[in-house]
């Protein structure tokens, strides 16, 4: 084989090249399709479990959930209907009562976007819980968003009331400097992690501005039984 | 006795030029672990080495994925070595490597989404990891299947061990845990820099320092025994 | 080999200034600043300075021994590194972290490059940058100056067990019953709240801050003395300060309520200490006369840019490290023309 290679360079072996690449590409395609077929259901199941776990973490006490989609033109549809848009997750108590809706928003932080899941309670029109999904914030500062007890207190009953027109929040959620919180729609920042706190505020505002009006309008769809 | 390291050094130095088929020896395996360790000796594949070694589990996941791709692409390339014309060999190798990387990508997603999120794009980037293409070009394309498997395993495990060497140190110092298990209790002060990108450079530098020091020490011993300077390897 | 006539190039007459003499003089100039730090922050500051200096000297000794370079402790440079490092840390900084900083500073910043004369960056700042990145919370935890009983008891966080989190100081500070203690340095107050501390306070050191960075006046006096002794190149601190003022002035004129005044920029944070004692590091600064001015202006301007627009309230440390990094480049750009050459 070695000798053959050295005497070859004069002629370009077109047929062997095509044949080899063809065989390899076919083989590769077969393998990838096979792997996709085998793993796809497993991946989908993992993703479903992960979302469920997150939703129940943000809304403790809930036992079942149903997935909905907010479409681009602001309608609320069940995910099963096949519509595409922003997913939201309605969580129910054991008695079948709607407890809260998990909504996702993101805001620019110190090192890229911070993605957060919030629990929105339609009855009090407020945010009642939060969980950071994705952030690149500096460890030691950024993770305070999930652990700092004083900061968590902000998300016990953060007002997200829809205005009279029913299209946006009456008072946009904002992050204020530490110790200057005066209104229920303000978030008291963490000292030393102001930018991350602001990102959290932006995420809450984005999530609520988009989801709260739709949820309030189509509340019946969420509360009615399957 | 004293000549043994020298012999091995010569063999290692000429290894990339081998055109003869290698007979399977223990050295086929051990070479990739130690004398030709892809990270600590050849300094290859630095991108995943620095990027995903901020915890033991990430390092292990990355190392095993790379080993898998290394072994299976090696097998296929070795099997097809007589049929791949040299004009399209790189294209063929890349397609083969990319196939196995895709398989690993799916497999990791199916096993753990958490690990998949932590490793991010670096799984897909195994395609361009020079260790794998290097092994394909320098070894698998010229050797029998069995020796290729053994050699790829050695290189892959060598890479995994190197990643673990970085990953454990960074996780212990940067988080106070190993494989997520707390070592020092809740009061431990994490060295945040260790799980940030600069920590990768610091720990890699420290390991390289240690291995060079070991090598120099061995060299010094060989020199005192034989009275003749030996190759630094 | 013929022996007899010895031919040498100029200079033929030399002033006898040895490395250890320069270093001893710098240590002497740093002592009043260290003493003031101890008077202001008490026992904790003393322990901090002793720890950083001790660990720096020990590390230097060990590396010199391991690499067979002989005794390099006697040149006093490690003492300066240790002292400077201690002065730039918060007074209640846990001692074990200070020891890590001193070790990293000497080992990574100096010994691995080949020892004194080969280091690219100021070793004290390398150490501080390391702990800044490793322990960002501890290094921004400030304690009040002139606490009663500061000579008899230490700040609780000082004596934290190695590798453990600093003991919380909130209760201790609350127990002191101080009026108006906010826990923020003047720089942080300015940056986040836009409150400017009176200049006189930061000039004389009646504020919170790192152990040895509070009194701009004292640092100025010590630095001037050192310059007068010809032990530092006065162009460096002057151009650092000029660079900072020139960069801060336009912003301040634009909106004095939002941006700090040039005076405040000069007297707050670590700028004064850094300008006189760190930027002027003989090894890490450029060698040409024109070069040091560019280097100083660069550091000063960069400090202000980081302070105003960066994420951290203080930027002088990174500014100097960057200045050190571009130092050799500046030197090679500003090589004076050889007399008679084109």
mmCIF file of C-alpha atoms in Angstrom, chain A residues 1-2 5 9 11-13 16-17 19-21 24-25 27-28 31-32 35-36 39-40 42-43 46-47 50 138-140, chain B residues 19 76 80-88 91-92 95-96 99-100 102-103 106-107 109-113 141 192 195-196:
data_model
loop_
_atom_site.group_PDB
_atom_site.id
_atom_site.type_symbol
_atom_site.label_atom_id
_atom_site.label_comp_id
_atom_site.label_asym_id
_atom_site.label_seq_id
_atom_site.Cartn_x
_atom_site.Cartn_y
_atom_site.Cartn_z
ATOM 1 C CA UNK A 1 0.000 0.000 0.000
ATOM 2 C CA UNK A 2 2.835 2.246 0.880
ATOM 3 C CA UNK A 5 0.779 5.656 -2.739
ATOM 4 C CA UNK A 9 0.279 11.085 -7.847
ATOM 5 C CA UNK A 11 -3.490 10.132 -11.995
ATOM 6 C CA UNK A 12 -6.419 11.412 -9.909
ATOM 7 C CA UNK A 13 -8.493 8.414 -8.837
ATOM 8 C CA UNK A 16 -12.338 5.607 -5.802
ATOM 9 C CA UNK A 17 -12.782 9.115 -4.391
ATOM 10 C CA UNK A 19 -16.962 5.655 -4.064
ATOM 11 C CA UNK A 20 -15.246 6.213 -0.715
ATOM 12 C CA UNK A 21 -16.954 9.491 0.057
ATOM 13 C CA UNK A 24 -18.738 7.075 4.190
ATOM 14 C CA UNK A 25 -21.524 9.639 3.801
ATOM 15 C CA UNK A 27 -22.795 5.137 6.569
ATOM 16 C CA UNK A 28 -22.668 8.408 8.478
ATOM 17 C CA UNK A 31 -25.748 6.098 11.964
ATOM 18 C CA UNK A 32 -27.017 9.611 12.697
ATOM 19 C CA UNK A 35 -29.098 7.542 16.876
ATOM 20 C CA UNK A 36 -31.729 10.220 16.409
ATOM 21 C CA UNK A 39 -32.556 9.093 21.553
ATOM 22 C CA UNK A 40 -35.346 11.457 20.468
ATOM 23 C CA UNK A 42 -35.526 9.904 25.665
ATOM 24 C CA UNK A 43 -34.470 13.521 25.151
ATOM 25 C CA UNK A 46 -35.891 14.370 29.938
ATOM 26 C CA UNK A 47 -36.856 17.851 28.798
ATOM 27 C CA UNK A 50 -36.868 19.067 33.706
ATOM 28 C CA UNK A 138 -20.034 36.081 38.509
ATOM 29 C CA UNK A 139 -20.326 33.200 40.986
ATOM 30 C CA UNK A 140 -20.645 34.639 44.472
ATOM 31 C CA UNK B 19 4.876 3.444 8.123
ATOM 32 C CA UNK B 76 -13.686 2.994 11.043
ATOM 33 C CA UNK B 80 -11.272 1.764 5.531
ATOM 34 C CA UNK B 81 -7.597 2.684 5.349
ATOM 35 C CA UNK B 82 -6.934 0.767 2.129
ATOM 36 C CA UNK B 83 -9.915 2.264 0.346
ATOM 37 C CA UNK B 84 -9.581 5.945 1.232
ATOM 38 C CA UNK B 85 -7.662 7.740 -1.548
ATOM 39 C CA UNK B 86 -5.204 10.203 -0.038
ATOM 40 C CA UNK B 87 -6.711 13.140 -1.948
ATOM 41 C CA UNK B 88 -9.946 12.932 0.048
ATOM 42 C CA UNK B 91 -12.671 15.025 4.153
ATOM 43 C CA UNK B 92 -13.354 11.360 4.881
ATOM 44 C CA UNK B 95 -17.141 13.122 8.070
ATOM 45 C CA UNK B 96 -16.407 9.997 10.125
ATOM 46 C CA UNK B 99 -20.733 11.266 12.704
ATOM 47 C CA UNK B 100 -19.495 9.941 16.018
ATOM 48 C CA UNK B 102 -23.224 13.659 16.611
ATOM 49 C CA UNK B 103 -23.886 10.285 18.219
ATOM 50 C CA UNK B 106 -27.442 12.823 21.198
ATOM 51 C CA UNK B 107 -26.331 10.328 23.810
ATOM 52 C CA UNK B 109 -28.632 14.799 25.815
ATOM 53 C CA UNK B 110 -30.455 11.554 26.453
ATOM 54 C CA UNK B 111 -28.389 10.773 29.567
ATOM 55 C CA UNK B 112 -28.307 14.153 31.292
ATOM 56 C CA UNK B 113 -29.574 17.516 30.108
ATOM 57 C CA UNK B 141 -4.864 5.480 8.773
ATOM 58 C CA UNK B 192 -14.055 31.727 42.751
ATOM 59 C CA UNK B 195 -14.031 27.994 38.414
ATOM 60 C CA UNK B 196 -13.716 31.095 36.245
#
